[in-house]
Short mmCIF file of C-alpha atoms in Angstrom, two decimals:
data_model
loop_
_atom_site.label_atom_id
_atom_site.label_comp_id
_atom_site.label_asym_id
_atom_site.label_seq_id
_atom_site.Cartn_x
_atom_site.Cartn_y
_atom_site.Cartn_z
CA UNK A 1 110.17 -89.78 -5.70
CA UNK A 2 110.19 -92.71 -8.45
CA UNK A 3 107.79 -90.54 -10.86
CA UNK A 4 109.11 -87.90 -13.49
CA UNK A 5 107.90 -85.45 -16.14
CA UNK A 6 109.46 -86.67 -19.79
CA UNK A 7 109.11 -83.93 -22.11
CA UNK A 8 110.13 -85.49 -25.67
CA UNK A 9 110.48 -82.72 -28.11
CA UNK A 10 110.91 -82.98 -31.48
CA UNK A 11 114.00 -80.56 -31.10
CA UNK A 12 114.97 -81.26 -27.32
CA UNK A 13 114.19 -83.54 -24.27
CA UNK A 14 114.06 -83.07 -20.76
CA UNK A 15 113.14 -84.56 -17.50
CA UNK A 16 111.52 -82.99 -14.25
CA UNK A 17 111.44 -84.78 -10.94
CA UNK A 18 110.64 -83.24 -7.31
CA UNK A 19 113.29 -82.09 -4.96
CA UNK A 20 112.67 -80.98 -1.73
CA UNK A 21 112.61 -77.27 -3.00
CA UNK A 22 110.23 -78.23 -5.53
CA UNK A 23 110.16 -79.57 -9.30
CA UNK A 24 113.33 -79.50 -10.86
CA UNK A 25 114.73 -80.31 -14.18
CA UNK A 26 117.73 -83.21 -14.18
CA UNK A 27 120.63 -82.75 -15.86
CA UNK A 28 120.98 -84.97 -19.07
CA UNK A 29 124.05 -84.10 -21.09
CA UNK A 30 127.40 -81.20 -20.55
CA UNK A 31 125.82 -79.54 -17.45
CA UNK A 32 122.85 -79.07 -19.29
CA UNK A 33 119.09 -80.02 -18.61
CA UNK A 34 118.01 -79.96 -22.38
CA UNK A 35 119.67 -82.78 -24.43
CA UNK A 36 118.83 -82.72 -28.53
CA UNK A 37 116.39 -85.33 -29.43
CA UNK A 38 118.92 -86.55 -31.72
CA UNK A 39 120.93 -90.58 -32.29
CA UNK A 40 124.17 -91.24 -34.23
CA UNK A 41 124.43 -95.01 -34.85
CA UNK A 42 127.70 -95.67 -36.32
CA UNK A 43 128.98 -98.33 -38.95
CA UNK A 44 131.18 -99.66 -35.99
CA UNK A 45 127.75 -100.62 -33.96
CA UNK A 46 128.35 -98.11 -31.33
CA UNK A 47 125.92 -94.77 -30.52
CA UNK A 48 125.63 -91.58 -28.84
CA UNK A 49 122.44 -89.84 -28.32
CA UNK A 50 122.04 -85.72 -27.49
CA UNK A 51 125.39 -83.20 -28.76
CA UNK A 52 127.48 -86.11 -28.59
CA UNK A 53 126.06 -87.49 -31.63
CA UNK A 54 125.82 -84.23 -33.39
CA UNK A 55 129.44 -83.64 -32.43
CA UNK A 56 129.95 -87.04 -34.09
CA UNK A 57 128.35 -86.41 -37.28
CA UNK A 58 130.01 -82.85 -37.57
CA UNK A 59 133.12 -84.73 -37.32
CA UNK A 60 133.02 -86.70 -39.67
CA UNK A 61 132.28 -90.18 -37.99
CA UNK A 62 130.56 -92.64 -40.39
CA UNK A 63 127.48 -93.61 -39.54
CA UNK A 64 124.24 -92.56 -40.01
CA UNK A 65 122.45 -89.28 -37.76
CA UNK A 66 118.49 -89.14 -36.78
CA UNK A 67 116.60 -86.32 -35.68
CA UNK A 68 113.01 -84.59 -35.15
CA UNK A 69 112.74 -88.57 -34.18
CA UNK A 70 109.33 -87.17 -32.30
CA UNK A 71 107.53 -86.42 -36.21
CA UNK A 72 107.50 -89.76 -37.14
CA UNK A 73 104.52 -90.53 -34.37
CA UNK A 74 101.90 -91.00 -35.87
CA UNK A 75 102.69 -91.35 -38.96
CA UNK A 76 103.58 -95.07 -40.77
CA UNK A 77 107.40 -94.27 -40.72
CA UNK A 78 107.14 -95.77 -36.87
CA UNK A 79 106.87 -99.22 -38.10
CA UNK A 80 109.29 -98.73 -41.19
CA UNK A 81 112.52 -100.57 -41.43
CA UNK A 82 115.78 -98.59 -41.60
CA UNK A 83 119.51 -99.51 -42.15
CA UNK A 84 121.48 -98.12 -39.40
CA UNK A 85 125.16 -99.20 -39.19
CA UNK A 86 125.37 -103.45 -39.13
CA UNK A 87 121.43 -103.52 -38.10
CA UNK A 88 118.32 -102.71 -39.66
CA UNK A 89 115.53 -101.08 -36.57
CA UNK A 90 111.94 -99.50 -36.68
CA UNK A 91 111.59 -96.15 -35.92
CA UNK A 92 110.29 -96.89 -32.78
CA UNK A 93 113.44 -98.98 -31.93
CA UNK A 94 115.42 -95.80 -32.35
CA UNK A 95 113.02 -94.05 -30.50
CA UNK A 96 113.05 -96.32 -27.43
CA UNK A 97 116.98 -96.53 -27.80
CA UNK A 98 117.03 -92.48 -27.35
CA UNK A 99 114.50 -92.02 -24.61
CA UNK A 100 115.88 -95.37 -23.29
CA UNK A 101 119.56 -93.36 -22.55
CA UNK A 102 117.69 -90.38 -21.63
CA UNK A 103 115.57 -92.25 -18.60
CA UNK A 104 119.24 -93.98 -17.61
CA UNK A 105 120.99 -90.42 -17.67
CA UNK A 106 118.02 -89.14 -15.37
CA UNK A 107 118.31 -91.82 -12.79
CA UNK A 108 121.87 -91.56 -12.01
CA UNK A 109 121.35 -88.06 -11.58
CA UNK A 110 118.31 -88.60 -9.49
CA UNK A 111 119.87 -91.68 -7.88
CA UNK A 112 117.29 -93.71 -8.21
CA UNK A 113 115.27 -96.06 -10.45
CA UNK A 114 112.32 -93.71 -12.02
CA UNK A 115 109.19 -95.96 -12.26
CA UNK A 116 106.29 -93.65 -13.12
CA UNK A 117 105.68 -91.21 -16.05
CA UNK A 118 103.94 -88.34 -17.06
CA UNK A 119 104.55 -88.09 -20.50
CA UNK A 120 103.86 -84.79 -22.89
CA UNK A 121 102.53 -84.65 -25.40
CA UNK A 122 100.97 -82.26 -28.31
CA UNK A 123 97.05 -81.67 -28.19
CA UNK A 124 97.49 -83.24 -31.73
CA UNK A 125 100.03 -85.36 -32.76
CA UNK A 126 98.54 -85.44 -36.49
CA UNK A 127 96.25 -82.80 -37.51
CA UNK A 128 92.40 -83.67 -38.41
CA UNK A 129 93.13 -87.79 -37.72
CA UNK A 130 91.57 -88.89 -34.69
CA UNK A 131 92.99 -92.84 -35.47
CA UNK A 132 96.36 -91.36 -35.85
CA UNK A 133 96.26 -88.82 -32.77
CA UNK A 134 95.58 -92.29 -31.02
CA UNK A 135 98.14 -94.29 -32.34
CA UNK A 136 100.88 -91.92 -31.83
CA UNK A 137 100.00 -91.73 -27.66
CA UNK A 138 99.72 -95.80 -27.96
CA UNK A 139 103.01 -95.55 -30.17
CA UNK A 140 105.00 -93.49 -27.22
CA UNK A 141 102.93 -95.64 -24.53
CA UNK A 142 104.67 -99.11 -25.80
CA UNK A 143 107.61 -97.59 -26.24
CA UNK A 144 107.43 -96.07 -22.68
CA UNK A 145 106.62 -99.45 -21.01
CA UNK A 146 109.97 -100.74 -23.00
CA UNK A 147 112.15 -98.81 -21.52
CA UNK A 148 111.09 -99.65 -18.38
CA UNK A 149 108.67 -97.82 -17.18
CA UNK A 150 105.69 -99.01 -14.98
CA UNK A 151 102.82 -96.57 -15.09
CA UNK A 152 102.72 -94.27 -17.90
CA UNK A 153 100.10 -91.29 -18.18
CA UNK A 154 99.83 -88.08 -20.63
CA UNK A 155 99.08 -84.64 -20.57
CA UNK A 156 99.24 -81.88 -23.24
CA UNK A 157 102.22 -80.24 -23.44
CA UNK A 158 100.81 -76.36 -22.95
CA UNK A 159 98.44 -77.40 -19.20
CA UNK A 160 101.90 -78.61 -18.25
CA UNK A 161 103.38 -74.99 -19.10
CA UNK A 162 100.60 -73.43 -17.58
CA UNK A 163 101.46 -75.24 -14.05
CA UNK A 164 105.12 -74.04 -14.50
CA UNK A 165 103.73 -70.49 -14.95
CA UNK A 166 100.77 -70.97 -12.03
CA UNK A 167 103.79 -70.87 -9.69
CA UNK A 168 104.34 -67.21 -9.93
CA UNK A 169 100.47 -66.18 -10.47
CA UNK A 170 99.72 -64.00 -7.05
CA UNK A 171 96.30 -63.96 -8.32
CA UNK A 172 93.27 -65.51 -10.53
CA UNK A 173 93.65 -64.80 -14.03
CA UNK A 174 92.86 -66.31 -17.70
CA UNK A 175 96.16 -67.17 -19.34
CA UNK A 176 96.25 -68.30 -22.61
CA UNK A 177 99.26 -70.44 -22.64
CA UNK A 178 101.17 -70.93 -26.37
CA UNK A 179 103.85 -73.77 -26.64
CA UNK A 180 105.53 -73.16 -30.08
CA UNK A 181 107.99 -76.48 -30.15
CA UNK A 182 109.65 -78.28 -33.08
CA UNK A 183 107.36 -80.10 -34.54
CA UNK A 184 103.19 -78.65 -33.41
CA UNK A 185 102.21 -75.10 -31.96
CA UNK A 186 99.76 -75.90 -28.92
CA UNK A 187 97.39 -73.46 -27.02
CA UNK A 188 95.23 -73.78 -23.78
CA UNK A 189 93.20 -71.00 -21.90
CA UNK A 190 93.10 -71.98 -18.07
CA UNK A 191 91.88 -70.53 -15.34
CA UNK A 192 95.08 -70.18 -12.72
CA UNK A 193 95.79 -69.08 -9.30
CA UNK A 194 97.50 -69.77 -6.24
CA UNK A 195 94.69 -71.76 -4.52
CA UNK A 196 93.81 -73.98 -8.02
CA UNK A 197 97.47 -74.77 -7.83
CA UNK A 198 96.79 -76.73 -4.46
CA UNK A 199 94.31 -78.74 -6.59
CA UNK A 200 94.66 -81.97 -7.71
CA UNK A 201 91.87 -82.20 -10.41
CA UNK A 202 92.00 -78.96 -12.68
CA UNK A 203 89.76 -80.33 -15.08
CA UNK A 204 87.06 -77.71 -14.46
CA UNK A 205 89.75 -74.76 -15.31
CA UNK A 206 90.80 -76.14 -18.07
CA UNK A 207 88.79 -73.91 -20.85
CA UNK A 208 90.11 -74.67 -24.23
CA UNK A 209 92.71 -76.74 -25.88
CA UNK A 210 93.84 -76.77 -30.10
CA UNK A 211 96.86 -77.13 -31.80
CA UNK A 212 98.03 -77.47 -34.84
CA UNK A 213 101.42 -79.51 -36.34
CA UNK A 214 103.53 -76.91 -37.56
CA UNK A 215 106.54 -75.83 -35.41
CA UNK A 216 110.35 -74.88 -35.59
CA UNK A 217 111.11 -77.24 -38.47
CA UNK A 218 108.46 -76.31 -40.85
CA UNK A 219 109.85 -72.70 -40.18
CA UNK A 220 113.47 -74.61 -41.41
CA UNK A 221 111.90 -76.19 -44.31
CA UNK A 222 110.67 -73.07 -45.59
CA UNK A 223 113.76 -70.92 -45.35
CA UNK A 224 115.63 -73.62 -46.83
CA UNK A 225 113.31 -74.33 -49.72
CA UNK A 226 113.23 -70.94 -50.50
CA UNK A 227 116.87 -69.74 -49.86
CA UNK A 228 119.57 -72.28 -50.28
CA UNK A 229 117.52 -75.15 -52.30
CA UNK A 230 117.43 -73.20 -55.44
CA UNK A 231 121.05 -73.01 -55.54
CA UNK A 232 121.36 -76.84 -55.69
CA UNK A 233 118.95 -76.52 -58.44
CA UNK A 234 114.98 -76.53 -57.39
CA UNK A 235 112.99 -75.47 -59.67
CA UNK A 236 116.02 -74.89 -62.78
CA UNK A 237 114.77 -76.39 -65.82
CA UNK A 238 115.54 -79.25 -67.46
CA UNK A 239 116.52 -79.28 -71.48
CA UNK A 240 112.84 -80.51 -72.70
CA UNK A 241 110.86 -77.23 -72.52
CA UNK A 242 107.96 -76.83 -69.85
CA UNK A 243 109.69 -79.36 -67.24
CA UNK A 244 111.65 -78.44 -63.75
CA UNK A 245 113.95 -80.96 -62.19
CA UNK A 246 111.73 -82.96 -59.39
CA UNK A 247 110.94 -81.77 -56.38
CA UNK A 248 110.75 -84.08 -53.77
CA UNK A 249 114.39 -84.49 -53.38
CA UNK A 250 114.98 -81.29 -52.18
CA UNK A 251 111.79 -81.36 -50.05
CA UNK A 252 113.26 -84.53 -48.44
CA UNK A 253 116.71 -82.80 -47.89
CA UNK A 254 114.81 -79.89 -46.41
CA UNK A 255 112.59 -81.90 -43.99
CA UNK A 256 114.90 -83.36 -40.97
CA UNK A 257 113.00 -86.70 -41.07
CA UNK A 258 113.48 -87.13 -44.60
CA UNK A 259 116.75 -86.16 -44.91
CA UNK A 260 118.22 -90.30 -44.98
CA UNK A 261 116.26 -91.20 -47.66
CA UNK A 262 118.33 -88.94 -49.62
CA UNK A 263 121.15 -91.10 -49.38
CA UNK A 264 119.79 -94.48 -50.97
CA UNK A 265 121.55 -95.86 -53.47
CA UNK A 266 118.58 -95.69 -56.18
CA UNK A 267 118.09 -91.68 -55.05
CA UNK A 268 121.56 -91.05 -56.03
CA UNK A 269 121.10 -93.05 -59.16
CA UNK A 270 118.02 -91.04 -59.74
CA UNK A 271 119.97 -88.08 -59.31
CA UNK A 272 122.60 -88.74 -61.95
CA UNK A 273 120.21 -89.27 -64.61
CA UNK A 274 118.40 -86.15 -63.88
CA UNK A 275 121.93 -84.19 -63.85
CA UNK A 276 122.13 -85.71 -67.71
CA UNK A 277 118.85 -83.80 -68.98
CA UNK A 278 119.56 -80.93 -66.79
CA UNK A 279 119.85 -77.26 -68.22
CA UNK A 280 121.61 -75.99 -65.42
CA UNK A 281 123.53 -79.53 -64.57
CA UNK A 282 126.49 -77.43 -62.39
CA UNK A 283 123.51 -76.80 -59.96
CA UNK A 284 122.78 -80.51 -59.82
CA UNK A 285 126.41 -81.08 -59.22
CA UNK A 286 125.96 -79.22 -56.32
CA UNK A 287 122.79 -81.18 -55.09
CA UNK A 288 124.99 -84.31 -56.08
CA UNK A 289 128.08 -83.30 -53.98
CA UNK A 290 126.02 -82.84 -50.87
CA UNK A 291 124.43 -86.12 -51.23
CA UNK A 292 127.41 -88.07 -51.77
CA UNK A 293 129.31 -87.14 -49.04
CA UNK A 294 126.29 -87.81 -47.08
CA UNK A 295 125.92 -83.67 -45.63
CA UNK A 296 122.28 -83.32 -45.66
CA UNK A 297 122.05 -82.98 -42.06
CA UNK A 298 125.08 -80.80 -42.03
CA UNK A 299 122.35 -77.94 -44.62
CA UNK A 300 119.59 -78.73 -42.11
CA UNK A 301 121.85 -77.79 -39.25
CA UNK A 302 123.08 -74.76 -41.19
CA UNK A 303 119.81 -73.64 -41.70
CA UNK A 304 118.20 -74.32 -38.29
CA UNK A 305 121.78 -72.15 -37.14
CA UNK A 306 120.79 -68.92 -39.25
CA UNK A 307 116.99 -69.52 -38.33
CA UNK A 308 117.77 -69.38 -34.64
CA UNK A 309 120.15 -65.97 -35.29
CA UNK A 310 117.33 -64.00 -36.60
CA UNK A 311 116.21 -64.27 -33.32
CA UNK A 312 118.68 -61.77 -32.16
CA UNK A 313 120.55 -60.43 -35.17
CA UNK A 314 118.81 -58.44 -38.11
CA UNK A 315 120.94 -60.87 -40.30
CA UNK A 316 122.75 -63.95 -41.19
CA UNK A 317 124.98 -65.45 -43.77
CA UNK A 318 124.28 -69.31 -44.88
CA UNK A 319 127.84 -70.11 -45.58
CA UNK A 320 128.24 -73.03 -48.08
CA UNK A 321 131.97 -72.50 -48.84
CA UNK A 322 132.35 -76.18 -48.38
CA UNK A 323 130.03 -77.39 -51.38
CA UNK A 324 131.52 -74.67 -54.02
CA UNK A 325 133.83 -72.01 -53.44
CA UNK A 326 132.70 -68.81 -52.62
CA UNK A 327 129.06 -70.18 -52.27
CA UNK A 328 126.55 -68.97 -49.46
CA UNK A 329 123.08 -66.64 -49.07
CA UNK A 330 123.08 -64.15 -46.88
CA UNK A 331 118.96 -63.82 -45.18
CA UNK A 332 117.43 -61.14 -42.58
CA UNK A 333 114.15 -61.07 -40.50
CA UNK A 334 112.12 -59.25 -43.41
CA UNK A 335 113.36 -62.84 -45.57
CA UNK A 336 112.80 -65.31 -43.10
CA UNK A 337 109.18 -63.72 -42.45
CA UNK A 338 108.32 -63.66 -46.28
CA UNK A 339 108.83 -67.03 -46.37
CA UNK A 340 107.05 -68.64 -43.24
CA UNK A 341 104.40 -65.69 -42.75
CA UNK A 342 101.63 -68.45 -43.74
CA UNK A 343 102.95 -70.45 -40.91
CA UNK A 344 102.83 -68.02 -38.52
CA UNK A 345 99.31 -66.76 -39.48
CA UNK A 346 98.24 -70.59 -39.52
CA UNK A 347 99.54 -70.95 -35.88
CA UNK A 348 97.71 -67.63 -34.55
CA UNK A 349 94.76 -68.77 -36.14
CA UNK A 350 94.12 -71.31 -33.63
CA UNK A 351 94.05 -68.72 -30.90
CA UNK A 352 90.82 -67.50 -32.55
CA UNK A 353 89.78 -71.35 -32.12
CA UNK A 354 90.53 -71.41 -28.32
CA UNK A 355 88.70 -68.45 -27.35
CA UNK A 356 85.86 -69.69 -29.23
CA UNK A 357 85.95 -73.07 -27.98
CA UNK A 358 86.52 -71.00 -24.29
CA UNK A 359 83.92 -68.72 -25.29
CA UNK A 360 85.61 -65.66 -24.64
CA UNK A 361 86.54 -62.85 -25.96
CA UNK A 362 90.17 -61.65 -26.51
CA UNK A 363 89.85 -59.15 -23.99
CA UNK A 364 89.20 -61.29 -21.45
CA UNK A 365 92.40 -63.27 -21.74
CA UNK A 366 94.67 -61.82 -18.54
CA UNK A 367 98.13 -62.89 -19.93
CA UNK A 368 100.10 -65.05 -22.39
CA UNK A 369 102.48 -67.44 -21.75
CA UNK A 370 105.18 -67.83 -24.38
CA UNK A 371 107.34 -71.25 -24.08
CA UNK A 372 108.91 -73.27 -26.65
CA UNK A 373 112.07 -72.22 -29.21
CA UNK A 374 109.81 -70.72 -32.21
CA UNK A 375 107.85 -67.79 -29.71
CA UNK A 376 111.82 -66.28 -30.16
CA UNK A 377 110.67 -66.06 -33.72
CA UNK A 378 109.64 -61.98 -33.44
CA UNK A 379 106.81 -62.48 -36.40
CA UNK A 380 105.39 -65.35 -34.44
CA UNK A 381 105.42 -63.89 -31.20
CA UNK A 382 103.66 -60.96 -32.81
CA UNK A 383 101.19 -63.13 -35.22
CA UNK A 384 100.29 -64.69 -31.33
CA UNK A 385 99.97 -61.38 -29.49
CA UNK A 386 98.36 -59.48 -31.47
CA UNK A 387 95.26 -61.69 -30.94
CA UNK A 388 94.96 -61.00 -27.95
CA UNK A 389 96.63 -57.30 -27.49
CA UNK A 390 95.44 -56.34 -24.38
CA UNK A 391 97.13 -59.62 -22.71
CA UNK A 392 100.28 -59.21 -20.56
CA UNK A 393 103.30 -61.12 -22.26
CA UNK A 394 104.83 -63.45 -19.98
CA UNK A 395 108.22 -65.05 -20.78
CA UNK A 396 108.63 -69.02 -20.13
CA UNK A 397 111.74 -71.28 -19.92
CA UNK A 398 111.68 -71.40 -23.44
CA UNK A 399 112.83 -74.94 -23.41
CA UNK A 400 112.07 -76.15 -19.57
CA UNK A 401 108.49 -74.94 -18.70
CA UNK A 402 107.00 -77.84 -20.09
CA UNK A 403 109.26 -80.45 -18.31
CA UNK A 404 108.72 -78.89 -14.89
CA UNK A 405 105.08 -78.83 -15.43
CA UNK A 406 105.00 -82.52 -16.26
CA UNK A 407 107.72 -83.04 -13.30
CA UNK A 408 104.49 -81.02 -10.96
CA UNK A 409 101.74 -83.53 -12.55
CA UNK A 410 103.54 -86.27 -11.89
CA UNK A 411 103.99 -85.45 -8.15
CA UNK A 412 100.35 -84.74 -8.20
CA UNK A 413 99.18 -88.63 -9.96
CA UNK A 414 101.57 -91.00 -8.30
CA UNK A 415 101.82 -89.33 -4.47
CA UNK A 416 105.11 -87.55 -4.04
#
């Protein structure tokens, strides 16, 4: 089979091909099927794409780290210019050099040149902008056919977890199907069963689509804005009465795609001047410290860390020991939900949207599929289930449903 499923998250990537047992996820980096969506280019020209290039920043290495690279689709970032190492590349340069390794990586697993695609992708890419909903697919289409592909096709990210899930229905149902990724929260309502899944056109049981783009790192943004930001001084005052230091730098040391801009040589400039008419100017030494030493990613990463805790522990500590002595927050669930509960009620809104568009009512919904890394955020899962409470919970590969789905589309379009 020369076709394959490419799920590019904003947080994590993976590829599904067939197999004689059925679809099946390739393994891209470690032993492991998932590989972070992530590139280190470093000042000696080399890369490393996935945990290698985390490891590499952790360490230490200097260069420069990229991540959520997925959020800048759509947006004009894809055609800016950035410094990386010796070279200067567009955005979608380092995209095609990621997904470029990634297609490589899957073919020497497979053992064999992958020539067709289904690619996922969000029911919106940019909320409310038709023009740039299109340009992000064409975006990821041209970047596709650069890497080498041959024929290219799309589907939305939550039908493709709803054909993962189809192959345990025993029965027709209604499943609303919720894909809470990185970067957009995306909902369908299909009709499923074990005959549809022998169908090649499901266009007819498709009953609703919507989305929104809000995922895991808006929920990081939040939490770090609100927790650990204030102690590099948002919001402290400066000296003239009435003013607050500026915002946007924190907001771009908060937001993973931002994060590089911090460490321009005019931002830094910027920052020094502000630390003069400070009040609190021991906070903006803080700020300063993490920007000079070039550790923005290494708060982000922090963050994401205590984020993804909650999930399991009632609390967690963000330790910052290695900006100031001493220095850390500790958070819990109750926190963490304070500060994203408009999030989460923004994402179960558009529940309410696909039953409408569906025309249903919430009791007529069978089950709900949870995939993606926020649904193990409990006050998300609950914002999304409590729309429809009489639905049975069903638990996906929180980070593979959506690749095997694409892997089973992409038997279904190119003839495997």
């Amino acid at each position: 089979m020369s076709a394959c499923g490419l799920d590019f998250g904003t947080s994590n990537t993976t590829v599904g091909i067939g197999s004689p047992a059925g679809p099946a996820l390739v393994t891209l980096e470690d032993g492991k099927v998932t590989i972070p969506s992530a590139i280190f280019y470093a000042v000696d020209g080399s890369t490393a794409v996935g945990r290698e290039a985390i490891r590499r920043y952790v360490d230490g290495y200097d260069g420069r780290l990229m991540r959520s690279l997925k959020s800048v689709l759509g947006s004009s970032l894809i055609e800016e210019v950035t410094q990386l190492g010796k070279h200067r590349l567009r955005f979608r340069e380092v995209i095609a050099g990621f997904l470029g390794t990634v297609k490589r990586r899957a073919e020497a697993e497979a053992g064999h040149e992958l020539r067709e695609v289904v690619h996922g992708r969000p029911v919106f890419f940019v909320d409310d902008n038709p023009a740039g909903d299109r340009q992000a697919e064409e975006s990821l289409r041209k970047i596709a056919e650069k890497i080498g592909f041959a024929e290219i096709s799309f589907q939305y990210e939550p039908i493709a977890a709803a054909l993962d899930y189809e192959q345990q229905v025993r029965q027709e149902e209604l499943a609303l199907i919720a894909d809470i990724g990185g970067g957009t929260s995306d909902f369908s309502i299909v009709r499923l069963s074990p005959e549809r899944h022998r169908k090649s056109d499901r266009t007819d049981d498709i009953l609703a689509n919507d989305g929104v783009r809000i995922g895991g790192t808006d929920f990081d943004r939040q939490l770090s804005l609100n927790t650990l930001m204030p102690m590099l001084g948002h919001k402290s005052a400066m000296k003239r009465a009435g003013l607050i230091v500026p915002g946007a730098y924190f907001h771009d040391l908060a937001t993973w795609s931002s994060i590089n801009r911090m460490y321009r040589s005019t931002t830094l400039r910027d920052i020094r001047e502000i630390r003069r008419e400070a009040a609190e100017p021991a906070l903006i030494d803080r700020l300063l410290k993490v920007v000079e030493s070039r550790r923005g990613h290494t708060i982000a990463m922090e963050v994401e860390a205590a984020k993804i805790a909650l999930s399991d522990e009632a609390s967690a500590r963000l330790d910052l020991s290695w900006i100031e002595s001493g220095l850390g927050v500790d958070i819990d669930r109750r926190g963490l939900a304070g500060h994203t509960l408009s999030l989460a009620e923004r994402i179960a809104a558009r529940v309410a949207t696909c039953l409408a568009q569906a025309g249903l009512t919430a009791a007529a919904i069978d089950a709900v599929f949870l995939t993606g890394g926020s649904t193990r955020l409990a006050h998300v899962r609950d914002a999304i289930t409590a729309a429809v409470p009489a639905a049975r919970i069903v638990e996906g590969d929180t980070f593979g449903s959506v690749g095997t789905g694409l892997a089973i589309e992409a038997g279904r379009r190119y003839g495997a």
